[in-house]
Short mmCIF file of C-alpha atoms in Angstrom, two decimals:
data_model
loop_
_atom_site.label_atom_id
_atom_site.label_comp_id
_atom_site.label_asym_id
_atom_site.label_seq_id
_atom_site.Cartn_x
_atom_site.Cartn_y
_atom_site.Cartn_z
CA MET A 1 116.40 179.01 76.81
CA GLU A 2 119.64 178.64 74.86
CA LEU A 3 118.98 176.75 71.65
CA LEU A 4 122.57 175.72 70.96
CA SER A 5 125.29 174.03 72.96
CA LYS A 6 128.01 175.81 74.92
CA ILE A 7 130.59 174.70 72.36
CA ALA A 8 128.51 176.12 69.53
CA THR A 9 128.08 179.48 71.25
CA ASN A 10 131.46 180.05 72.92
CA ASP A 11 134.58 181.55 71.34
CA GLY A 12 136.81 178.56 72.02
CA HIS A 13 137.90 178.35 68.40
CA GLY A 14 139.97 181.47 69.02
CA GLU A 15 139.14 183.34 65.82
CA ASN A 16 138.87 186.61 67.75
CA SER A 17 142.65 187.11 67.68
CA ALA A 18 145.10 189.06 65.57
CA PHE A 19 146.42 185.76 64.20
CA PHE A 20 143.11 185.07 62.46
CA ASP A 21 142.34 188.74 61.80
CA GLY A 22 145.45 188.82 59.62
CA TRP A 23 144.03 185.95 57.62
CA LYS A 24 140.79 187.83 57.13
CA ALA A 25 142.65 190.92 55.92
CA TYR A 26 144.49 188.78 53.38
CA ASP A 27 141.34 186.93 52.27
CA SER A 28 139.56 190.21 51.58
CA ASN A 29 142.44 191.70 49.56
CA PRO A 30 144.93 189.02 48.41
CA TYR A 31 148.09 190.07 46.62
CA HIS A 32 148.52 189.03 42.99
CA PRO A 33 151.48 190.22 40.89
CA THR A 34 149.29 191.43 38.01
CA LYS A 35 145.64 191.34 39.09
CA ASN A 36 146.14 192.97 42.51
CA PRO A 37 149.75 194.16 42.99
CA ASN A 38 148.80 196.36 45.95
CA GLY A 39 147.06 193.57 47.83
CA VAL A 40 148.05 191.97 51.13
CA ILE A 41 150.96 189.51 50.89
CA GLN A 42 150.33 186.36 52.89
CA MET A 43 153.25 185.79 55.25
CA GLY A 44 151.09 184.29 57.98
CA LEU A 45 150.79 180.87 56.33
CA ALA A 46 153.24 178.18 57.44
CA GLU A 47 153.06 176.17 54.26
CA ASN A 48 155.88 174.45 52.38
CA GLN A 49 155.51 175.00 48.62
CA LEU A 50 159.17 175.22 47.60
CA SER A 51 159.53 171.62 46.39
CA PHE A 52 156.14 170.97 44.83
CA ASN A 53 157.68 170.45 41.41
CA LEU A 54 159.39 167.30 42.70
CA VAL A 55 156.05 165.91 43.89
CA GLU A 56 154.30 166.86 40.67
CA GLU A 57 157.01 165.09 38.68
CA TRP A 58 156.61 161.94 40.77
CA VAL A 59 152.82 161.95 40.38
CA LYS A 60 153.12 162.26 36.60
CA ASN A 61 155.63 159.41 36.49
CA ASN A 62 153.56 157.13 38.74
CA PRO A 63 149.96 157.25 37.49
CA LYS A 64 149.16 153.84 38.98
CA ALA A 65 149.55 155.31 42.46
CA SER A 66 146.15 156.96 42.12
CA ILE A 67 142.87 155.12 41.66
CA CYS A 68 141.59 158.14 39.74
CA THR A 69 143.69 157.48 36.64
CA ALA A 70 143.28 155.05 33.79
CA GLU A 71 146.36 153.20 35.03
CA GLY A 72 145.08 152.84 38.59
CA ALA A 73 141.35 152.47 37.99
CA ASN A 74 141.44 148.67 38.28
CA ASP A 75 141.99 149.05 42.02
CA PHE A 76 139.21 151.59 42.46
CA LYS A 77 136.68 149.22 43.99
CA ASP A 78 139.09 147.69 46.49
CA ILE A 79 140.09 151.12 47.78
CA ALA A 80 136.65 152.75 47.61
CA ILE A 81 134.86 150.17 49.79
CA PHE A 82 134.97 150.24 53.59
CA GLN A 83 138.37 149.99 55.23
CA ASP A 84 139.22 149.23 58.85
CA TYR A 85 140.16 152.33 60.87
CA HIS A 86 143.53 150.77 61.59
CA GLY A 87 144.50 152.07 58.16
CA LEU A 88 145.90 150.30 55.14
CA PRO A 89 148.90 148.18 56.22
CA GLU A 90 151.00 149.55 53.37
CA PHE A 91 150.17 153.09 54.51
CA ARG A 92 151.23 152.49 58.11
CA ASN A 93 154.39 150.73 56.98
CA ALA A 94 155.33 153.55 54.61
CA VAL A 95 154.67 156.29 57.17
CA ALA A 96 156.71 154.48 59.82
CA ARG A 97 159.59 154.10 57.36
CA PHE A 98 159.36 157.76 56.34
CA MET A 99 159.50 158.85 59.98
CA GLU A 100 162.65 156.76 60.39
CA LYS A 101 164.19 158.27 57.27
CA VAL A 102 163.47 161.83 58.45
CA ARG A 103 165.22 160.99 61.73
CA GLY A 104 168.32 159.76 59.97
CA ASP A 105 167.52 156.06 60.47
CA ARG A 106 168.64 156.41 64.09
CA VAL A 107 165.31 155.13 65.43
CA ARG A 108 162.74 152.49 64.54
CA PHE A 109 158.98 152.90 64.55
CA ASP A 110 156.50 150.07 64.89
CA PRO A 111 153.82 150.35 62.16
CA ASP A 112 151.31 148.81 64.58
CA ARG A 113 151.65 151.91 66.76
CA ILE A 114 150.84 154.27 63.90
CA VAL A 115 147.38 155.79 64.44
CA MET A 116 146.08 158.04 61.68
CA SER A 117 144.03 161.17 62.13
CA GLY A 118 142.69 164.12 60.18
CA GLY A 119 145.87 166.17 60.26
CA ALA A 120 147.93 167.15 63.29
CA THR A 121 144.87 169.08 64.51
CA GLY A 122 142.92 165.85 64.91
CA ALA A 123 145.93 164.04 66.34
CA GLN A 124 146.46 166.67 69.03
CA GLU A 125 142.82 166.64 70.06
CA THR A 126 142.61 162.85 70.09
CA LEU A 127 145.63 162.65 72.39
CA ALA A 128 144.11 165.28 74.65
CA PHE A 129 140.93 163.21 74.92
CA CYS A 130 143.03 160.15 75.78
CA LEU A 131 145.28 161.78 78.37
CA ALA A 132 143.26 164.40 80.22
CA ASP A 133 139.82 165.19 81.59
CA PRO A 134 138.00 168.53 81.41
CA GLY A 135 139.71 170.98 83.75
CA ASP A 136 143.08 169.21 83.58
CA ALA A 137 146.01 171.00 81.98
CA LEU A 138 149.03 170.60 79.74
CA LEU A 139 152.15 172.70 80.14
CA VAL A 140 153.24 174.33 76.86
CA PRO A 141 156.47 176.34 76.43
CA ALA A 142 155.65 179.80 75.08
CA PRO A 143 155.71 181.26 72.54
CA TYR A 144 153.64 178.50 70.97
CA TYR A 145 151.39 177.97 67.93
CA PRO A 146 148.03 179.78 68.44
CA GLY A 147 146.10 176.80 67.04
CA ASN A 148 146.99 174.81 70.16
CA ASP A 149 144.42 176.86 72.05
CA ARG A 150 141.80 175.62 69.62
CA ASP A 151 143.03 172.10 68.86
CA LEU A 152 143.67 171.01 72.42
CA THR A 153 141.05 172.84 74.46
CA TRP A 154 137.94 173.82 72.52
CA ARG A 155 136.10 170.49 72.56
CA THR A 156 138.10 168.66 75.25
CA GLY A 157 137.66 171.19 78.04
CA ILE A 158 141.29 170.97 79.14
CA GLN A 159 143.56 173.95 79.80
CA LEU A 160 146.96 175.05 78.56
CA VAL A 161 149.44 176.53 81.01
CA PRO A 162 152.23 178.52 79.33
CA VAL A 163 155.82 177.84 80.34
CA VAL A 164 157.41 181.28 80.07
CA CYS A 165 160.54 181.32 77.91
CA GLU A 166 162.53 184.51 77.35
CA SER A 167 164.65 186.12 74.64
CA SER A 168 167.60 186.49 77.04
CA ASN A 169 168.47 182.84 76.38
CA ASN A 170 166.90 182.65 72.91
CA PHE A 171 163.63 181.31 74.34
CA LYS A 172 165.26 178.08 75.47
CA ILE A 173 163.21 175.79 77.73
CA THR A 174 164.73 175.53 81.19
CA ARG A 175 164.01 173.21 84.09
CA ASN A 176 163.36 176.24 86.27
CA ALA A 177 160.70 177.52 83.85
CA LEU A 178 159.04 174.10 83.82
CA GLU A 179 159.05 173.86 87.60
CA THR A 180 157.69 177.40 87.95
CA ALA A 181 154.78 176.74 85.59
CA TYR A 182 154.01 173.43 87.28
CA ALA A 183 154.04 175.04 90.74
CA LYS A 184 151.76 177.89 89.65
CA ALA A 185 149.27 175.38 88.24
CA GLN A 186 149.27 173.46 91.52
CA GLU A 187 148.76 176.68 93.47
CA SER A 188 145.66 177.29 91.35
CA ASN A 189 144.44 173.72 92.00
CA ILE A 190 144.95 172.81 88.35
CA LYS A 191 145.87 169.20 87.72
CA VAL A 192 148.75 169.00 85.25
CA LYS A 193 148.58 165.89 83.07
CA GLY A 194 151.41 166.51 80.65
CA LEU A 195 153.97 168.65 78.86
CA LEU A 196 153.62 169.46 75.16
CA LEU A 197 156.83 170.21 73.25
CA ASN A 198 156.91 171.49 69.67
CA ASN A 199 160.20 170.41 68.08
CA PRO A 200 161.24 172.14 65.83
CA SER A 201 159.42 175.09 67.31
CA ASN A 202 156.58 176.98 65.72
CA PRO A 203 157.03 180.02 65.75
CA LEU A 204 160.73 180.12 66.69
CA GLY A 205 162.16 177.85 64.00
CA THR A 206 164.61 176.49 66.57
CA LEU A 207 165.41 172.93 67.63
CA ILE A 208 165.19 171.54 71.13
CA ASP A 209 168.67 170.22 71.84
CA ARG A 210 169.43 166.78 73.22
CA ASP A 211 170.17 167.96 76.77
CA THR A 212 166.88 169.88 76.97
CA LEU A 213 164.95 166.87 75.69
CA ILE A 214 166.63 164.66 78.29
CA ASP A 215 165.84 167.17 81.03
CA SER A 216 162.22 167.48 79.86
CA LEU A 217 161.87 163.69 79.91
CA LYS A 218 163.27 163.56 83.44
CA PHE A 219 160.90 166.33 84.50
CA THR A 220 157.80 164.53 83.19
CA ASN A 221 158.93 161.20 84.62
CA ASP A 222 159.59 162.77 88.01
CA LYS A 223 156.14 164.38 88.00
CA LYS A 224 154.53 161.22 86.55
CA ILE A 225 152.93 163.24 83.76
CA HIS A 226 152.81 162.69 80.00
CA LEU A 227 155.31 164.02 77.48
CA ILE A 228 153.81 164.85 74.07
CA CYS A 229 156.29 165.78 71.35
CA ASP A 230 154.85 167.54 68.31
CA GLU A 231 157.43 166.81 65.60
CA ILE A 232 155.55 167.96 62.51
CA TYR A 233 158.43 170.19 61.32
CA SER A 234 161.13 167.53 61.74
CA ALA A 235 162.15 167.45 58.04
CA THR A 236 162.30 171.23 57.64
CA VAL A 237 165.78 171.51 59.22
CA PHE A 238 168.16 173.19 56.78
CA THR A 239 171.45 173.63 58.68
CA ASP A 240 173.24 172.03 61.61
CA PRO A 241 172.60 171.10 64.34
CA GLY A 242 170.34 168.32 63.11
CA PHE A 243 166.98 167.28 64.48
CA VAL A 244 166.89 165.03 67.55
CA SER A 245 163.61 163.17 68.06
CA ILE A 246 162.25 162.25 71.45
CA ALA A 247 162.28 158.70 70.05
CA GLU A 248 166.08 158.81 70.14
CA ILE A 249 166.08 159.97 73.75
CA VAL A 250 163.65 157.19 74.67
CA GLN A 251 165.93 154.58 73.11
CA GLU A 252 168.80 155.91 75.23
CA SER A 253 166.74 156.06 78.45
CA PRO A 254 165.95 152.49 79.56
CA ASN A 255 164.50 153.61 82.88
CA CYS A 256 161.92 156.06 81.54
CA ASN A 257 158.23 155.23 81.71
CA LEU A 258 157.29 154.49 78.11
CA ASP A 259 153.59 154.72 78.89
CA LEU A 260 154.06 158.48 79.27
CA ILE A 261 155.66 159.16 75.85
CA HIS A 262 153.70 160.18 72.73
CA ILE A 263 154.62 161.70 69.34
CA VAL A 264 152.42 163.77 67.04
CA TYR A 265 153.37 163.89 63.37
CA SER A 266 151.85 164.82 60.02
CA LEU A 267 152.74 165.29 56.37
CA SER A 268 151.47 168.88 56.23
CA LYS A 269 154.80 170.61 56.79
CA ASP A 270 157.56 168.16 55.85
CA LEU A 271 155.98 167.25 52.51
CA GLY A 272 153.73 170.29 52.12
CA PHE A 273 150.47 168.32 52.05
CA PRO A 274 148.11 170.10 54.51
CA GLY A 275 145.17 169.48 52.19
CA PHE A 276 145.63 165.71 52.46
CA ARG A 277 144.90 165.87 56.21
CA VAL A 278 147.38 163.14 57.15
CA GLY A 279 148.00 163.28 60.89
CA ILE A 280 149.77 160.65 62.95
CA ILE A 281 149.78 159.63 66.60
CA TYR A 282 152.64 157.41 67.68
CA SER A 283 152.34 156.33 71.31
CA TYR A 284 154.42 153.93 73.37
CA ASN A 285 151.34 153.33 75.54
CA ASP A 286 149.23 150.35 74.39
CA ASN A 287 146.04 151.72 75.94
CA VAL A 288 146.48 155.08 74.23
CA VAL A 289 147.07 153.36 70.87
CA ASN A 290 143.91 151.28 71.29
CA CYS A 291 141.76 154.20 72.40
CA ALA A 292 143.13 156.64 69.80
CA ARG A 293 142.53 154.08 67.06
CA LYS A 294 138.87 153.82 68.05
CA MET A 295 138.59 157.60 68.19
CA SER A 296 140.18 157.88 64.75
CA SER A 297 136.91 156.77 63.21
CA PHE A 298 135.81 160.40 63.68
CA GLY A 299 138.61 161.69 61.46
CA LEU A 300 140.02 159.05 59.16
CA VAL A 301 142.37 159.69 56.26
CA SER A 302 140.64 158.66 53.04
CA THR A 303 141.83 155.35 51.61
CA GLN A 304 142.50 157.03 48.28
CA THR A 305 144.96 159.34 50.05
CA GLN A 306 146.43 156.46 52.04
CA ARG A 307 147.12 154.49 48.89
CA LEU A 308 148.79 157.39 47.09
CA ILE A 309 150.91 158.29 50.12
CA ALA A 310 151.92 154.67 50.66
CA SER A 311 153.16 154.42 47.09
CA MET A 312 155.00 157.73 47.18
CA LEU A 313 156.72 157.18 50.53
CA SER A 314 157.72 153.65 49.55
CA ASP A 315 159.83 155.12 46.75
CA GLU A 316 163.01 155.57 48.77
CA ALA A 317 164.91 157.20 45.93
CA PHE A 318 162.22 159.88 45.66
CA VAL A 319 162.07 160.36 49.43
CA GLY A 320 165.82 160.80 49.69
CA ARG A 321 165.91 163.31 46.84
CA PHE A 322 162.91 165.23 48.17
CA LEU A 323 164.25 165.55 51.72
CA SER A 324 167.65 166.73 50.51
CA GLU A 325 166.34 169.23 47.98
CA SER A 326 163.59 170.56 50.27
CA SER A 327 166.13 171.24 53.01
CA LYS A 328 168.37 173.08 50.55
CA ARG A 329 165.56 175.25 49.19
CA LEU A 330 164.24 176.12 52.63
CA GLY A 331 167.73 177.13 53.71
CA ASN A 332 168.17 179.36 50.66
CA ARG A 333 164.82 181.06 51.19
CA HIS A 334 165.48 181.56 54.91
CA LYS A 335 168.87 183.10 54.13
CA PHE A 336 167.38 185.42 51.54
CA LEU A 337 164.67 186.71 53.86
CA SER A 338 166.87 187.09 56.94
CA LYS A 339 169.50 189.01 54.93
CA GLY A 340 166.83 191.24 53.48
CA LEU A 341 165.57 192.07 56.95
CA ALA A 342 169.08 192.55 58.36
CA HIS A 343 169.86 195.08 55.63
CA VAL A 344 167.54 197.58 57.33
CA GLY A 345 168.50 196.58 60.85
CA ILE A 346 165.72 194.08 61.51
CA ASN A 347 167.04 191.08 63.40
CA SER A 348 165.43 187.69 63.76
CA LEU A 349 166.06 184.85 66.16
CA LYS A 350 168.84 182.57 64.96
CA SER A 351 167.08 179.49 63.64
CA ASN A 352 167.66 176.53 61.36
CA ALA A 353 164.27 174.89 60.85
CA GLY A 354 160.64 175.55 60.08
CA LEU A 355 158.92 177.67 57.45
CA PHE A 356 159.25 181.03 59.21
CA CYS A 357 161.47 183.57 60.95
CA TRP A 358 160.84 184.96 64.43
CA MET A 359 161.29 188.65 63.58
CA ASP A 360 162.34 191.21 66.21
CA LEU A 361 160.56 194.55 65.78
CA ARG A 362 160.90 195.68 69.38
CA ARG A 363 162.80 198.81 68.40
CA LEU A 364 159.90 199.92 66.18
CA LEU A 365 157.38 199.86 69.03
CA LYS A 366 156.19 203.14 70.48
CA GLY A 367 156.49 201.53 73.90
CA PRO A 368 157.28 198.11 75.44
CA THR A 369 153.63 197.00 75.57
CA PHE A 370 151.38 194.58 73.76
CA GLU A 371 149.12 197.50 72.91
CA ALA A 372 152.03 199.03 71.02
CA GLU A 373 152.69 195.69 69.34
CA LEU A 374 149.08 195.51 68.17
CA GLU A 375 149.26 199.10 66.89
CA LEU A 376 152.40 198.27 64.89
CA TRP A 377 150.79 195.11 63.55
CA ARG A 378 147.80 197.13 62.31
CA VAL A 379 150.13 199.41 60.38
CA ILE A 380 151.90 196.42 58.84
CA ILE A 381 148.57 194.88 57.79
CA ASN A 382 146.78 198.02 56.63
CA ASP A 383 149.59 200.17 55.23
CA VAL A 384 152.52 197.88 54.42
CA LYS A 385 149.96 195.27 53.42
CA ILE A 386 151.80 192.21 54.69
CA ASN A 387 150.18 189.64 56.95
CA VAL A 388 152.64 188.68 59.65
CA SER A 389 151.55 187.30 63.02
CA PRO A 390 152.18 189.24 66.25
CA GLY A 391 153.90 187.57 69.18
CA ALA A 392 150.97 188.09 71.53
CA SER A 393 149.03 185.57 69.40
CA PHE A 394 151.70 183.03 70.31
CA HIS A 395 151.58 183.88 74.03
CA CYS A 396 155.03 185.43 73.84
CA SER A 397 155.96 187.10 77.13
CA GLU A 398 157.74 190.02 75.41
CA PRO A 399 156.04 192.46 72.99
CA GLY A 400 157.59 193.19 69.61
CA TRP A 401 158.20 189.75 68.12
CA PHE A 402 156.44 188.65 64.92
CA ARG A 403 156.32 185.39 62.96
CA VAL A 404 156.94 185.85 59.25
CA CYS A 405 156.50 182.85 56.93
CA PHE A 406 158.61 182.48 53.80
CA ALA A 407 157.93 179.13 52.09
CA ASN A 408 154.37 179.60 50.80
CA MET A 409 155.09 182.02 47.97
CA ASP A 410 157.19 182.54 44.86
CA ASP A 411 160.40 184.53 44.59
CA GLU A 412 158.69 187.61 43.19
CA ALA A 413 156.25 187.85 46.11
CA VAL A 414 159.12 187.57 48.60
CA MET A 415 160.95 190.34 46.78
CA VAL A 416 157.90 192.59 46.84
CA ALA A 417 157.43 191.90 50.56
CA ILE A 418 161.05 192.77 51.36
CA ASN A 419 160.79 195.97 49.33
CA ARG A 420 157.68 196.96 51.25
CA ILE A 421 159.42 196.29 54.55
CA HIS A 422 162.43 198.35 53.46
CA LYS A 423 160.20 201.26 52.53
CA PHE A 424 158.32 201.05 55.82
CA VAL A 425 161.45 200.96 57.97
CA VAL A 426 163.06 203.85 56.09
CA GLN A 427 159.93 205.98 56.52
CA THR A 428 159.62 205.00 60.18
CA LYS A 429 163.25 206.00 60.84
CA SER A 430 162.69 209.37 59.16
CA GLY A 431 159.53 209.96 61.17
CA LYS A 432 157.25 209.95 58.16
CA GLN A 433 153.81 208.38 58.36
CA MET A 434 152.76 205.95 55.67
CA GLY A 435 149.58 206.80 53.85
CA ARG A 436 147.30 203.85 53.43
CA GLY A 437 147.32 202.63 49.88
CA LYS A 438 150.25 204.90 48.92
CA LEU A 439 153.14 202.52 49.45
CA GLU A 440 155.83 202.86 46.80
CA ILE A 441 158.72 200.53 46.07
CA SER A 442 161.95 202.40 46.81
CA LEU A 443 164.60 199.79 46.02
CA SER A 444 164.91 198.00 42.73
CA PHE A 445 164.79 194.21 42.55
CA ARG A 446 168.29 194.27 41.06
CA ARG A 447 169.65 196.39 43.90
CA LEU A 448 168.13 194.13 46.57
CA ASP A 449 169.47 191.05 44.84
CA GLU A 450 172.97 192.52 44.80
CA ILE A 451 172.77 193.47 48.47
CA MET A 452 171.58 190.15 49.82
CA MET A 453 172.73 187.31 47.64
CA GLY A 454 175.14 188.55 45.02
CA PRO A 455 175.02 186.40 41.90
CA HIS A 456 173.38 183.50 43.76
CA LYS A 457 169.78 184.39 44.34
CA MET A 458 166.86 182.25 45.42
CA SER A 459 165.99 178.79 44.23
CA PRO A 460 164.85 178.64 40.60
CA HIS A 461 162.39 175.97 41.69
CA SER A 462 160.24 178.20 43.89
CA PRO A 463 156.51 178.06 43.09
CA MET A 464 155.58 180.55 40.42
CA ALA A 465 152.13 181.50 41.60
CA SER A 466 151.21 183.25 44.82
CA PRO A 467 148.99 180.98 46.93
CA LEU A 468 145.38 181.99 47.18
CA VAL A 469 144.63 179.26 49.67
CA ARG A 470 142.52 178.99 52.75
CA ALA A 471 144.35 176.41 54.83
CA ARG A 472 144.71 177.53 58.41
CA THR A 473 148.17 176.88 59.83
#
């Protein structure tokens, strides 16, 4: 007799994938500039650390925002006692206003529709519980974030059906791809309950344009299925075109069925606060709001966090400065990395958002197969000692694409990573095999700086310590 449940004994969490194996390789041998200079550099973590100094400055200047300071301790009891799972009113108001600000004040959000959750992970799962039954499915354009397979399916019992997108049109979502995926699900007697869009995209770093959003909304309305828009990277856009929220499309579409529209948001990426576990569900469906709010009791945001966030996001001068400076720093880092890759002939998908590049290593594969991709990835992990995430982990239909994150480390670590990549590509071109543990830096920091950025190198405000963190993103 099995002693544990099926959930406890299955592999639904998805840790048996290269995406998580890369994390394990980093955890067992993390790079440090002085203590472990030959360790694995973590470029598999989509974390935004480039503007932390702005947050730290605000926290120091606003000690009353925390109940764990002498200045804020008078409010300790009021915040520490039980709070309704609707959330502090000032928290919901501040989050709604921040979401409006991120979207250029072109939309309005009702604070009474803000439902909090333990990060976007909890928000995704809660919505899945509200919208679908075990065995039902959501369509998801691929490549998509590997955590969706865990967040949306492990405990809910629903399925994800990939919508195949291809590099020939820069992985753009098309109506034909949506219809094809929907038809295949029906042929397999799978009931499709919704379409999940990630905008901006993880791992592509691209935006879904207005026309595609309109077409996706028409598709879901025609099929009478839900449209879930994951917008957790909405403030990471660093060049034009700007971000267009599904909320804008809804405002312009008076005939759409509002009961089918839902937004997932969090503060993990835009502000760089994954440890705070602030996830948000915003639904236009009253029943979903009511049900999700009840479910939120299983994953509430602590009132201490709510209070601090409410105070910070209510400071509009700080918010404006942070959003502007964060965008600038992300753009500079993205430019630095993409130029460094291009210098040795490595292209990446043209993108203008997110915390990562979608790197094209197809020409380095021994053959056009996912087995060859995995073999190349093992070399990158074990010999080059960089953790990047292979496209197969993201359900990419074409082997040879890799996600490489750039915002979770300091300038020195990025420089070391680019040097390692240069050395690897040069040796690969010459037919030489890299000996494990014998990687040598072939290009000087000065030379690389001259090649890629001239006199204007990366942001002087980048974090100055490599992250030895264990967040899973």
